[in-house]
mmCIF file of C-alpha atoms and ligand atoms in Angstrom:
data_model
loop_
_atom_site.group_PDB
_atom_site.id
_atom_site.type_symbol
_atom_site.label_atom_id
_atom_site.label_comp_id
_atom_site.label_asym_id
_atom_site.label_seq_id
_atom_site.Cartn_x
_atom_site.Cartn_y
_atom_site.Cartn_z
ATOM 1 C CA MET A 402 0.149 -0.133 -0.101
ATOM 2 C CA TYR A 403 2.755 2.437 0.700
ATOM 3 C CA GLU A 404 4.776 1.175 -2.006
ATOM 4 C CA PRO A 405 6.998 3.726 -3.917
ATOM 5 C CA LYS A 406 5.945 3.870 -7.560
ATOM 6 C CA PRO A 407 7.828 5.927 -10.461
ATOM 7 C CA GLU A 408 5.519 8.929 -10.424
ATOM 8 C CA HIS A 409 6.018 9.507 -6.804
ATOM 9 C CA LYS A 410 9.309 10.907 -8.241
ATOM 10 C CA PHE A 411 11.808 9.483 -5.081
ATOM 11 C CA THR A 412 15.616 10.061 -5.387
ATOM 12 C CA PHE A 413 18.549 9.647 -3.374
ATOM 13 C CA GLY A 414 21.857 10.958 -3.752
ATOM 14 C CA LEU A 415 25.078 8.671 -4.418
ATOM 15 C CA TRP A 416 26.177 10.128 -1.316
ATOM 16 C CA THR A 417 23.280 8.929 0.897
ATOM 17 C CA VAL A 418 22.848 5.800 0.641
ATOM 18 C CA GLY A 419 26.514 5.375 -0.082
ATOM 19 C CA ASN A 420 27.580 7.135 3.188
ATOM 20 C CA ILE A 421 30.112 5.119 5.076
ATOM 21 C CA GLY A 422 29.347 6.253 8.429
ATOM 22 C CA ARG A 423 32.631 8.592 8.553
ATOM 23 C CA ASP A 424 32.351 11.510 11.570
ATOM 24 C CA PRO A 425 34.711 13.916 13.032
ATOM 25 C CA PHE A 426 35.079 11.631 15.908
ATOM 26 C CA GLY A 427 35.074 7.933 14.018
ATOM 27 C CA GLU A 428 36.511 5.889 11.111
ATOM 28 C CA PRO A 429 33.419 4.475 8.472
ATOM 29 C CA VAL A 430 31.401 1.797 9.438
ATOM 30 C CA ARG A 431 30.303 0.460 6.019
ATOM 31 C CA ARG A 432 32.107 -0.710 3.248
ATOM 32 C CA GLN A 433 32.447 2.164 0.067
ATOM 33 C CA LEU A 434 29.872 0.797 -2.307
ATOM 34 C CA SER A 435 30.365 1.261 -6.299
ATOM 35 C CA PRO A 436 28.328 4.026 -7.936
ATOM 36 C CA VAL A 437 27.148 0.710 -9.894
ATOM 37 C CA GLU A 438 26.124 -1.479 -6.610
ATOM 38 C CA ILE A 439 24.707 2.059 -4.998
ATOM 39 C CA VAL A 440 22.144 2.119 -8.245
ATOM 40 C CA HIS A 441 21.283 -1.562 -7.685
ATOM 41 C CA LEU A 442 20.832 -0.856 -4.057
ATOM 42 C CA LEU A 443 18.220 2.118 -4.919
ATOM 43 C CA ALA A 444 16.472 -0.160 -7.821
ATOM 44 C CA GLU A 445 16.037 -2.625 -5.003
ATOM 45 C CA VAL A 446 14.486 -0.392 -2.172
ATOM 46 C CA GLY A 447 12.439 1.074 -5.279
ATOM 47 C CA ALA A 448 13.521 4.842 -5.640
ATOM 48 C CA TYR A 449 13.002 6.799 -9.108
ATOM 49 C CA GLY A 450 16.066 8.039 -9.318
ATOM 50 C CA VAL A 451 20.060 8.547 -8.171
ATOM 51 C CA ASN A 452 21.339 12.155 -8.272
ATOM 52 C CA LEU A 453 25.195 12.735 -7.984
ATOM 53 C CA HIS A 454 28.185 15.208 -7.797
ATOM 54 C CA ASP A 455 30.568 14.664 -9.824
ATOM 55 C CA ASN A 456 33.407 13.244 -8.043
ATOM 56 C CA ASP A 457 30.598 10.778 -6.673
ATOM 57 C CA LEU A 458 30.742 8.977 -9.919
ATOM 58 C CA VAL A 459 34.116 10.170 -11.519
ATOM 59 C CA PRO A 460 36.927 10.908 -9.142
ATOM 60 C CA ILE A 461 38.675 14.167 -9.193
ATOM 61 C CA ASP A 462 42.085 12.814 -10.310
ATOM 62 C CA ALA A 463 40.516 9.985 -12.735
ATOM 63 C CA THR A 464 41.705 10.791 -16.524
ATOM 64 C CA PRO A 465 39.621 11.093 -19.305
ATOM 65 C CA ALA A 466 39.635 7.291 -20.738
ATOM 66 C CA GLU A 467 38.460 6.352 -16.816
ATOM 67 C CA ARG A 468 35.966 9.285 -16.650
ATOM 68 C CA ASP A 469 34.664 7.562 -19.593
ATOM 69 C CA LYS A 470 34.745 4.078 -18.918
ATOM 70 C CA ILE A 471 33.318 4.698 -15.300
ATOM 71 C CA VAL A 472 30.209 6.613 -17.037
ATOM 72 C CA ALA A 473 29.846 3.903 -19.598
ATOM 73 C CA GLU A 474 29.446 1.494 -16.325
ATOM 74 C CA PHE A 475 26.563 3.562 -14.533
ATOM 75 C CA LYS A 476 24.815 4.108 -17.506
ATOM 76 C CA ARG A 477 24.525 0.678 -18.342
ATOM 77 C CA ALA A 478 23.008 0.366 -14.888
ATOM 78 C CA LEU A 479 20.694 3.197 -14.894
ATOM 79 C CA ALA A 480 19.819 0.975 -18.653
ATOM 80 C CA GLU A 481 19.638 -2.029 -16.806
ATOM 81 C CA THR A 482 17.471 -0.669 -13.264
ATOM 82 C CA GLY A 483 15.469 1.997 -15.549
ATOM 83 C CA LEU A 484 16.374 4.376 -12.525
ATOM 84 C CA VAL A 485 17.157 8.308 -13.970
ATOM 85 C CA VAL A 486 19.560 10.733 -13.272
ATOM 86 C CA PRO A 487 17.047 14.460 -12.559
ATOM 87 C CA MET A 488 19.636 16.019 -10.859
ATOM 88 C CA ALA A 489 23.577 16.629 -10.904
ATOM 89 C CA THR A 490 25.747 19.008 -9.010
ATOM 90 C CA THR A 491 29.398 19.901 -7.938
ATOM 91 C CA ASN A 492 31.249 18.750 -5.324
ATOM 92 C CA LEU A 493 33.266 22.257 -4.368
ATOM 93 C CA PHE A 494 34.174 21.431 -0.974
ATOM 94 C CA GLY A 495 35.744 18.299 -0.438
ATOM 95 C CA ASP A 496 39.428 18.839 -2.010
ATOM 96 C CA PRO A 497 41.713 21.193 0.214
ATOM 97 C CA ALA A 498 41.523 23.209 -3.196
ATOM 98 C CA PHE A 499 38.416 24.378 -1.810
ATOM 99 C CA LYS A 500 39.293 25.143 1.707
ATOM 100 C CA ASP A 501 38.171 28.914 1.413
ATOM 101 C CA GLY A 502 34.823 28.136 -0.632
ATOM 102 C CA ALA A 503 34.894 28.055 -4.206
ATOM 103 C CA PHE A 504 33.766 30.831 -6.138
ATOM 104 C CA THR A 505 33.819 33.383 -3.338
ATOM 105 C CA ALA A 506 37.206 32.518 -2.412
ATOM 106 C CA ASN A 507 39.755 35.224 -2.215
ATOM 107 C CA ASP A 508 42.083 33.374 -4.431
ATOM 108 C CA PRO A 509 41.430 34.123 -8.113
ATOM 109 C CA GLN A 510 42.564 30.517 -9.380
ATOM 110 C CA VAL A 511 40.673 29.022 -6.947
ATOM 111 C CA ARG A 512 37.577 31.015 -7.948
ATOM 112 C CA ALA A 513 38.909 30.437 -11.825
ATOM 113 C CA PHE A 514 39.061 26.319 -10.909
ATOM 114 C CA ALA A 515 35.905 26.307 -9.986
ATOM 115 C CA LEU A 516 34.666 27.532 -12.619
ATOM 116 C CA GLN A 517 35.744 25.036 -14.837
ATOM 117 C CA LYS A 518 35.092 21.968 -12.665
ATOM 118 C CA THR A 519 31.420 23.127 -12.853
ATOM 119 C CA MET A 520 30.941 23.539 -16.607
ATOM 120 C CA ARG A 521 32.841 20.116 -16.821
ATOM 121 C CA ALA A 522 30.019 18.538 -13.891
ATOM 122 C CA ILE A 523 27.615 19.978 -15.285
ATOM 123 C CA ASP A 524 28.419 18.498 -19.159
ATOM 124 C CA LEU A 525 28.444 15.469 -16.920
ATOM 125 C CA GLY A 526 24.752 16.219 -15.531
ATOM 126 C CA VAL A 527 23.444 16.515 -19.244
ATOM 127 C CA GLU A 528 25.080 13.883 -20.478
ATOM 128 C CA LEU A 529 23.077 11.713 -17.609
ATOM 129 C CA GLY A 530 20.053 13.573 -18.584
ATOM 130 C CA ALA A 531 19.890 15.655 -15.650
ATOM 131 C CA LYS A 532 17.392 18.577 -16.021
ATOM 132 C CA THR A 533 17.799 20.148 -12.538
ATOM 133 C CA TYR A 534 21.890 21.700 -11.214
ATOM 134 C CA VAL A 535 21.904 22.327 -7.887
ATOM 135 C CA PHE A 536 24.477 24.850 -6.040
ATOM 136 C CA TRP A 537 24.885 24.128 -2.165
ATOM 137 C CA GLY A 538 27.506 26.392 -1.317
ATOM 138 C CA GLY A 539 29.136 24.265 1.058
ATOM 139 C CA ARG A 540 32.534 26.068 1.918
ATOM 140 C CA GLU A 541 31.227 29.865 0.966
ATOM 141 C CA GLY A 542 31.612 31.379 3.679
ATOM 142 C CA THR A 543 33.609 32.303 6.755
ATOM 143 C CA GLU A 544 35.280 31.540 10.548
ATOM 144 C CA THR A 545 36.439 35.391 10.441
ATOM 145 C CA ASP A 546 35.079 38.215 8.854
ATOM 146 C CA ALA A 547 38.197 39.605 9.131
ATOM 147 C CA ALA A 548 39.440 37.185 6.095
ATOM 148 C CA LYS A 549 36.715 38.469 3.683
ATOM 149 C CA ASN A 550 34.166 40.974 2.875
ATOM 150 C CA PRO A 551 30.408 39.914 2.599
ATOM 151 C CA LEU A 552 30.058 42.162 -0.248
ATOM 152 C CA ASP A 553 32.804 40.714 -2.030
ATOM 153 C CA ALA A 554 31.648 37.691 -1.601
ATOM 154 C CA ALA A 555 28.095 38.390 -3.157
ATOM 155 C CA LYS A 556 29.902 40.017 -6.427
ATOM 156 C CA ARG A 557 31.968 36.588 -6.468
ATOM 157 C CA MET A 558 28.946 34.417 -6.170
ATOM 158 C CA ARG A 559 27.027 36.364 -8.457
ATOM 159 C CA ASP A 560 29.354 36.769 -11.256
ATOM 160 C CA ALA A 561 29.955 32.975 -10.979
ATOM 161 C CA LEU A 562 26.328 32.003 -11.416
ATOM 162 C CA ASN A 563 25.911 34.637 -14.191
ATOM 163 C CA PHE A 564 29.089 32.977 -15.721
ATOM 164 C CA LEU A 565 27.293 29.644 -15.705
ATOM 165 C CA CYS A 566 23.887 30.645 -16.693
ATOM 166 C CA ASP A 567 26.046 31.795 -20.005
ATOM 167 C CA TYR A 568 27.677 28.654 -20.016
ATOM 168 C CA VAL A 569 24.540 26.700 -19.931
ATOM 169 C CA ILE A 570 22.856 29.060 -22.624
ATOM 170 C CA ASP A 571 25.789 28.919 -25.073
ATOM 171 C CA GLN A 572 25.619 25.025 -24.626
ATOM 172 C CA GLY A 573 21.866 25.225 -25.443
ATOM 173 C CA TYR A 574 21.528 22.654 -22.602
ATOM 174 C CA ASP A 575 18.065 22.420 -21.050
ATOM 175 C CA LEU A 576 18.924 22.791 -17.392
ATOM 176 C CA LYS A 577 17.804 24.646 -14.475
ATOM 177 C CA PHE A 578 19.871 25.484 -11.404
ATOM 178 C CA ALA A 579 18.813 25.194 -7.723
ATOM 179 C CA LEU A 580 20.236 27.096 -5.243
ATOM 180 C CA GLU A 581 20.212 25.140 -1.584
ATOM 181 C CA ALA A 582 21.039 27.681 1.300
ATOM 182 C CA LYS A 583 22.817 26.584 4.703
ATOM 183 C CA PRO A 584 23.669 28.501 7.840
ATOM 184 C CA ASN A 585 26.744 26.878 8.457
ATOM 185 C CA GLU A 586 28.641 23.122 8.854
ATOM 186 C CA PRO A 587 31.207 23.011 7.449
ATOM 187 C CA ARG A 588 32.209 26.643 7.368
ATOM 188 C CA GLY A 589 31.184 29.254 10.937
ATOM 189 C CA ASP A 590 28.946 30.421 8.985
ATOM 190 C CA ILE A 591 27.986 29.979 5.479
ATOM 191 C CA TYR A 592 26.922 33.075 3.322
ATOM 192 C CA LEU A 593 23.187 33.303 2.051
ATOM 193 C CA ALA A 594 22.166 31.056 5.098
ATOM 194 C CA THR A 595 18.502 31.109 4.087
ATOM 195 C CA THR A 596 16.135 30.068 1.287
ATOM 196 C CA GLY A 597 15.015 33.612 1.960
ATOM 197 C CA ALA A 598 18.170 35.179 1.541
ATOM 198 C CA MET A 599 18.954 32.804 -1.848
ATOM 199 C CA LEU A 600 15.340 33.894 -3.045
ATOM 200 C CA GLY A 601 16.563 37.452 -2.736
ATOM 201 C CA PHE A 602 19.857 36.618 -4.258
ATOM 202 C CA ILE A 603 18.082 35.502 -7.423
ATOM 203 C CA GLU A 604 16.343 38.717 -8.471
ATOM 204 C CA THR A 605 19.785 39.900 -8.794
ATOM 205 C CA LEU A 606 20.885 37.646 -11.110
ATOM 206 C CA ASP A 607 21.382 38.148 -15.206
ATOM 207 C CA HIS A 608 18.875 35.599 -15.757
ATOM 208 C CA PRO A 609 16.725 35.224 -12.633
ATOM 209 C CA GLU A 610 14.043 32.900 -14.444
ATOM 210 C CA MET A 611 17.614 30.296 -15.081
ATOM 211 C CA VAL A 612 17.646 30.175 -11.067
ATOM 212 C CA GLY A 613 15.175 28.721 -8.030
ATOM 213 C CA VAL A 614 15.829 27.300 -4.875
ATOM 214 C CA ASN A 615 16.795 23.709 -3.229
ATOM 215 C CA PRO A 616 15.573 23.884 0.446
ATOM 216 C CA GLU A 617 16.260 21.133 2.722
ATOM 217 C CA VAL A 618 14.504 20.195 5.804
ATOM 218 C CA ALA A 619 17.969 20.328 8.175
ATOM 219 C CA HIS A 620 19.048 23.683 6.907
ATOM 220 C CA GLU A 621 16.038 25.921 8.197
ATOM 221 C CA HIS A 622 16.242 23.916 11.306
ATOM 222 C CA MET A 623 19.557 24.266 11.901
ATOM 223 C CA ALA A 624 18.737 27.794 12.223
ATOM 224 C CA GLY A 625 15.490 27.275 14.216
ATOM 225 C CA LEU A 626 13.313 28.775 11.458
ATOM 226 C CA ASN A 627 10.110 26.931 9.961
ATOM 227 C CA PHE A 628 10.622 24.963 6.757
ATOM 228 C CA LEU A 629 7.401 25.038 5.375
ATOM 229 C CA HIS A 630 7.460 28.949 5.523
ATOM 230 C CA HIS A 631 10.156 28.624 3.369
ATOM 231 C CA VAL A 632 9.303 26.246 1.157
ATOM 232 C CA ALA A 633 5.740 28.596 0.680
ATOM 233 C CA GLN A 634 7.697 31.255 -0.097
ATOM 234 C CA ALA A 635 9.528 29.465 -2.995
ATOM 235 C CA TRP A 636 6.463 28.073 -4.301
ATOM 236 C CA ASP A 637 4.524 31.249 -4.142
ATOM 237 C CA ARG A 638 7.632 33.413 -6.192
ATOM 238 C CA GLY A 639 7.383 30.111 -8.558
ATOM 239 C CA LYS A 640 10.976 29.115 -7.825
ATOM 240 C CA LEU A 641 10.404 25.416 -5.998
ATOM 241 C CA PHE A 642 12.715 23.770 -8.612
ATOM 242 C CA HIS A 643 14.042 21.018 -6.210
ATOM 243 C CA ILE A 644 13.585 19.958 -2.624
ATOM 244 C CA ASP A 645 15.973 17.923 0.054
ATOM 245 C CA LEU A 646 13.923 16.510 2.625
ATOM 246 C CA ASN A 647 15.493 14.801 5.832
ATOM 247 C CA ASP A 648 15.141 15.376 9.438
ATOM 248 C CA GLN A 649 17.319 17.111 12.001
ATOM 249 C CA ALA A 650 16.391 18.002 15.781
ATOM 250 C CA PHE A 651 16.800 21.877 16.364
ATOM 251 C CA GLY A 652 20.013 23.333 17.996
ATOM 252 C CA ARG A 653 21.962 20.114 16.899
ATOM 253 C CA TYR A 654 24.799 19.446 14.500
ATOM 254 C CA ASP A 655 23.902 18.877 11.304
ATOM 255 C CA GLN A 656 22.094 15.441 11.324
ATOM 256 C CA ASP A 657 20.752 13.985 8.146
ATOM 257 C CA PHE A 658 18.350 12.078 9.720
ATOM 258 C CA ARG A 659 15.373 9.496 8.092
ATOM 259 C CA PHE A 660 12.708 11.841 6.859
ATOM 260 C CA GLY A 661 10.352 12.276 9.327
ATOM 261 C CA SER A 662 12.492 10.996 11.869
ATOM 262 C CA VAL A 663 12.249 14.207 14.309
ATOM 263 C CA ASN A 664 9.690 16.588 13.870
ATOM 264 C CA LEU A 665 6.771 14.375 12.275
ATOM 265 C CA LYS A 666 4.047 17.236 12.598
ATOM 266 C CA SER A 667 6.645 19.677 10.482
ATOM 267 C CA ALA A 668 6.764 16.736 8.068
ATOM 268 C CA PHE A 669 3.184 16.420 7.766
ATOM 269 C CA PHE A 670 2.500 19.756 6.819
ATOM 270 C CA LEU A 671 5.623 19.698 4.249
ATOM 271 C CA VAL A 672 4.086 16.716 2.716
ATOM 272 C CA LYS A 673 0.709 18.257 2.788
ATOM 273 C CA PHE A 674 1.645 21.141 1.094
ATOM 274 C CA LEU A 675 3.603 19.838 -1.467
ATOM 275 C CA GLU A 676 0.382 17.587 -2.544
ATOM 276 C CA ASP A 677 -2.056 19.727 -2.023
ATOM 277 C CA VAL A 678 -0.089 22.622 -4.366
ATOM 278 C CA GLY A 679 0.669 19.468 -6.973
ATOM 279 C CA TYR A 680 4.463 19.938 -6.626
ATOM 280 C CA ASP A 681 5.922 17.762 -9.217
ATOM 281 C CA GLY A 682 9.207 17.674 -8.934
ATOM 282 C CA SER A 683 12.007 15.128 -7.279
ATOM 283 C CA ARG A 684 11.242 14.373 -3.765
ATOM 284 C CA HIS A 685 15.288 14.174 -3.002
ATOM 285 C CA PHE A 686 16.200 12.421 0.476
ATOM 286 C CA ASP A 687 19.477 14.195 1.204
ATOM 287 C CA ALA A 688 20.082 11.654 4.696
ATOM 288 C CA HIS A 689 21.614 8.762 5.919
ATOM 289 C CA ALA A 690 21.085 5.705 7.745
ATOM 290 C CA TYR A 691 22.583 5.824 11.191
ATOM 291 C CA ARG A 692 26.340 5.150 11.777
ATOM 292 C CA THR A 693 24.748 2.127 13.613
ATOM 293 C CA GLU A 694 23.710 0.439 10.262
ATOM 294 C CA ASP A 695 24.798 -2.208 7.724
ATOM 295 C CA TYR A 696 23.764 -2.250 4.219
ATOM 296 C CA GLU A 697 20.389 -3.666 5.439
ATOM 297 C CA GLY A 698 19.848 -1.110 7.691
ATOM 298 C CA VAL A 699 20.684 1.410 4.833
ATOM 299 C CA LYS A 700 17.754 0.003 2.888
ATOM 300 C CA ASP A 701 15.512 -0.230 6.199
ATOM 301 C CA PHE A 702 16.644 3.580 6.073
ATOM 302 C CA ALA A 703 15.633 4.951 2.614
ATOM 303 C CA ARG A 704 12.369 2.388 2.922
ATOM 304 C CA GLY A 705 11.724 4.318 5.862
ATOM 305 C CA CYS A 706 12.014 7.627 4.247
ATOM 306 C CA MET A 707 9.862 6.768 1.430
ATOM 307 C CA ARG A 708 7.027 5.136 3.395
ATOM 308 C CA THR A 709 7.007 7.662 5.730
ATOM 309 C CA TYR A 710 6.525 10.395 2.649
ATOM 310 C CA LEU A 711 3.709 8.373 1.647
ATOM 311 C CA ILE A 712 1.778 7.852 4.611
ATOM 312 C CA LEU A 713 1.505 11.357 5.407
ATOM 313 C CA LYS A 714 0.455 11.815 2.242
ATOM 314 C CA GLU A 715 -2.417 9.695 2.716
ATOM 315 C CA LYS A 716 -2.656 11.413 5.873
ATOM 316 C CA ALA A 717 -2.849 14.777 4.029
ATOM 317 C CA VAL A 718 -5.954 13.404 2.216
ATOM 318 C CA GLN A 719 -7.293 12.273 5.290
ATOM 319 C CA TRP A 720 -7.104 15.978 6.808
ATOM 320 C CA ASN A 721 -8.566 17.319 3.916
ATOM 321 C CA ALA A 722 -11.633 15.042 4.100
ATOM 322 C CA ASP A 723 -12.449 15.361 7.661
ATOM 323 C CA THR A 724 -15.469 16.709 8.560
ATOM 324 C CA GLU A 725 -14.847 18.075 11.604
ATOM 325 C CA ILE A 726 -11.367 19.795 10.293
ATOM 326 C CA GLN A 727 -13.124 21.336 7.292
ATOM 327 C CA ALA A 728 -16.238 22.552 9.640
ATOM 328 C CA LEU A 729 -13.627 24.731 12.365
ATOM 329 C CA LEU A 730 -11.384 26.022 8.929
ATOM 330 C CA ALA A 731 -14.869 27.242 7.635
ATOM 331 C CA GLU A 732 -15.462 28.754 10.684
ATOM 332 C CA ILE A 733 -12.129 29.938 11.221
ATOM 333 C CA ASN A 734 -12.132 31.697 7.530
ATOM 334 C CA ALA A 735 -15.967 32.664 7.872
ATOM 335 C CA ASP A 736 -16.330 35.908 5.484
ATOM 336 C CA ASP A 737 -19.699 37.516 5.307
ATOM 337 C CA GLY A 738 -18.600 39.763 2.702
ATOM 338 C CA SER A 739 -18.999 42.848 4.478
ATOM 339 C CA MET A 740 -15.136 43.878 4.124
ATOM 340 C CA ALA A 741 -15.325 43.547 0.436
ATOM 341 C CA VAL A 742 -16.007 47.229 0.080
ATOM 342 C CA TYR A 743 -12.362 47.796 1.386
ATOM 343 C CA ALA A 744 -10.491 45.073 -0.014
ATOM 344 C CA PRO A 745 -7.394 45.153 -2.043
ATOM 345 C CA PRO A 746 -6.452 46.283 -4.571
ATOM 346 C CA TYR A 747 -6.528 50.188 -3.652
ATOM 347 C CA THR A 748 -8.507 53.113 -4.799
ATOM 348 C CA SER A 749 -8.603 56.589 -3.105
ATOM 349 C CA GLU A 750 -12.291 56.136 -2.085
ATOM 350 C CA LYS A 751 -11.558 52.488 -0.564
ATOM 351 C CA ALA A 752 -8.868 54.410 1.560
ATOM 352 C CA ALA A 753 -11.197 57.232 2.452
ATOM 353 C CA ALA A 754 -13.803 54.867 3.665
ATOM 354 C CA LEU A 755 -11.910 52.556 5.227
ATOM 355 C CA LYS A 756 -10.510 55.225 7.387
ATOM 356 C CA GLU A 757 -13.839 55.999 8.402
ATOM 357 C CA ALA A 758 -15.401 52.841 9.333
ATOM 358 C CA SER A 759 -16.225 51.265 12.910
ATOM 359 C CA PHE A 760 -14.849 48.303 14.122
ATOM 360 C CA ASP A 761 -15.770 46.409 17.067
ATOM 361 C CA ARG A 762 -12.439 46.304 18.583
ATOM 362 C CA ILE A 763 -13.001 44.400 22.080
ATOM 363 C CA ALA A 764 -15.634 41.804 20.395
ATOM 364 C CA LEU A 765 -12.607 41.166 17.832
ATOM 365 C CA GLY A 766 -10.026 40.410 20.553
ATOM 366 C CA GLN A 767 -12.371 38.320 22.650
ATOM 367 C CA ARG A 768 -13.727 35.622 20.240
ATOM 368 C CA GLY A 769 -11.791 32.602 20.606
ATOM 369 C CA LEU A 770 -10.234 31.047 17.535
ATOM 370 C CA GLY A 771 -10.538 26.746 18.250
ATOM 371 C CA TYR A 772 -6.567 26.429 17.224
ATOM 372 C CA GLU A 773 -6.224 24.169 19.943
ATOM 373 C CA ARG A 774 -9.001 22.021 18.758
ATOM 374 C CA LEU A 775 -7.922 22.059 15.072
ATOM 375 C CA ASP A 776 -4.558 20.883 16.298
ATOM 376 C CA GLN A 777 -5.308 18.244 18.456
ATOM 377 C CA LEU A 778 -7.671 17.164 15.973
ATOM 378 C CA THR A 779 -4.501 16.907 13.632
ATOM 379 C CA ILE A 780 -2.238 15.295 16.251
ATOM 380 C CA GLU A 781 -5.219 12.557 16.472
ATOM 381 C CA VAL A 782 -4.969 12.098 12.303
ATOM 382 C CA LEU A 783 -1.517 11.481 12.970
ATOM 383 C CA LEU A 784 -1.616 9.364 15.694
ATOM 384 C CA GLY A 785 -4.110 7.124 13.785
ATOM 385 C CA VAL A 786 -6.949 7.424 16.380
ATOM 386 C CA ARG A 787 -9.470 9.210 13.753
HETATM 387 C C1 GCO B 316 24.690 19.176 3.254
HETATM 388 C C2 GCO B 316 23.901 19.352 1.882
HETATM 389 C C3 GCO B 316 24.274 18.410 0.605
HETATM 390 C C4 GCO B 316 24.166 19.171 -0.517
HETATM 391 C C5 GCO B 316 24.664 18.572 -1.986
HETATM 392 C C6 GCO B 316 23.997 18.095 -2.936
HETATM 393 O O1 GCO B 316 24.329 19.724 3.917
HETATM 394 O O2 GCO B 316 26.320 18.914 3.171
HETATM 395 O O3 GCO B 316 22.718 19.139 2.034
HETATM 396 O O4 GCO B 316 24.200 17.223 1.244
HETATM 397 O O5 GCO B 316 22.963 19.316 -0.541
HETATM 398 O O6 GCO B 316 26.034 18.528 -1.562
HETATM 399 O O7 GCO B 316 24.462 19.767 -3.317
HETATM 400 MN MN1 MN B 317 22.246 19.042 4.487
HETATM 401 MN MN1 MN B 318 20.878 19.208 1.087
#
C-alpha cells in the first residue's frame, strides 16, 4: 500500500545511501559501495532516481579514459534498472583546494578552477539526463569576517552564477539551477544562509528565470526556522525547483536523519503542502542511515524515508476530508462579505471609506479561534485514532 512508484519521484543521492558513516570522531563503519552497486541498491528499494556530485561518480583525479569507462558502466546500470538522474551537482567542498570556498574564495585561481570544475560537471550531468543543477555553497563562507568582505563574496557569487547561466545558454542545455541554502557546517557561517536569502539573491542575477531554490528541511531547522514557510515562499515565487527531504533536531549538529524521524508534525504539514499545491518535482532524500547500520539498515533507512512520505500523504488526504476539521476551517475562515468594499486593490475611495469605518475592537479580541481543537484533531489524525 505504501509502495514507492516512479510517479512519486523519490530520489536519493549517491552520497546518501552510499554514506559510509565517517564522522568527525570516528572512522567509516560501512564499506564504500561503487556507484553501480548503489544504483542496484536504490532499484531494489524502489527509488525512481539517483542524483550525484561529479566526484561521487568520477574521482577528481580520473583520466579522460577512466572517466568515460566509469560513465559508460554507470549508464549501463541505469539502463538495467530504469533509474534516472534528474539532478546533478558539483563537489566544491571536499578537495583541500576549496578550503576557503569556491566561487567566493579569495584566490582568483581557486575561483577560476571552481568555474572550470562546474562546467565539466554540468556537461556530465546533462550527459546523464539531469534537468536540474544544484548549487550548495558548502564552503562559501567564513570562520572570521576579517578574512573576507561579505560584499566581495556576494559579487563573486553573482558573477559566477551569471557566468554559468551563460555557459548553459551557450551550450543550448535544457537545465535549471537550484540554489541550496545552509546556515553553517562545514564553515562557521555560510553566505546566503536561508532559502529566503537565496530568493532575494536570485533576483539580482542576469537570468533569474533560470534559477530557483533547493530548500532542505535540516538547513532551515538548524537555523531554528520554520521550513514550510520557506518552501511556501519559494513556491509562491515559482522558485521551488527541487527539495531536499531529511530530518533534524533543532539546535543540534547537521544530522541528516531519515525523513519524518524527528519532527513528525512539521513533516506532515510539509508533505500536505507539496501534495496540495501539486509540486511535481523530485522528492529527494538528502539524508543518511545511522552510523549503527550495515547495508540492510541502509535499505531500512531508504525504505523508511519513502514509506513515511507516503503515509503522511495519505494522512493529508484524510485531514482534507475530515468533516470536523473542515467545519472548523470554515468557521476560522468565515467571511460575511461585509469587508469586500475595503479589500485590495487600492483605490482612494476605498482608503477614504476605510478610514471612516468603525470596528468592534473589543469583540474582535474576545473571539476564541478554536486552534487548540484544530491542532488536537491534527495530532489525532497523525496518531491514527481518527
Ligand atoms: C549538506 C548538503 C549537501 C547538498 C549536496 C547537493 O548539508 O551537506 O545538504 O548534501 O545537498 O551537496 O548539493
Ligand atoms: Mn544538508
Ligand atoms: Mn542538501
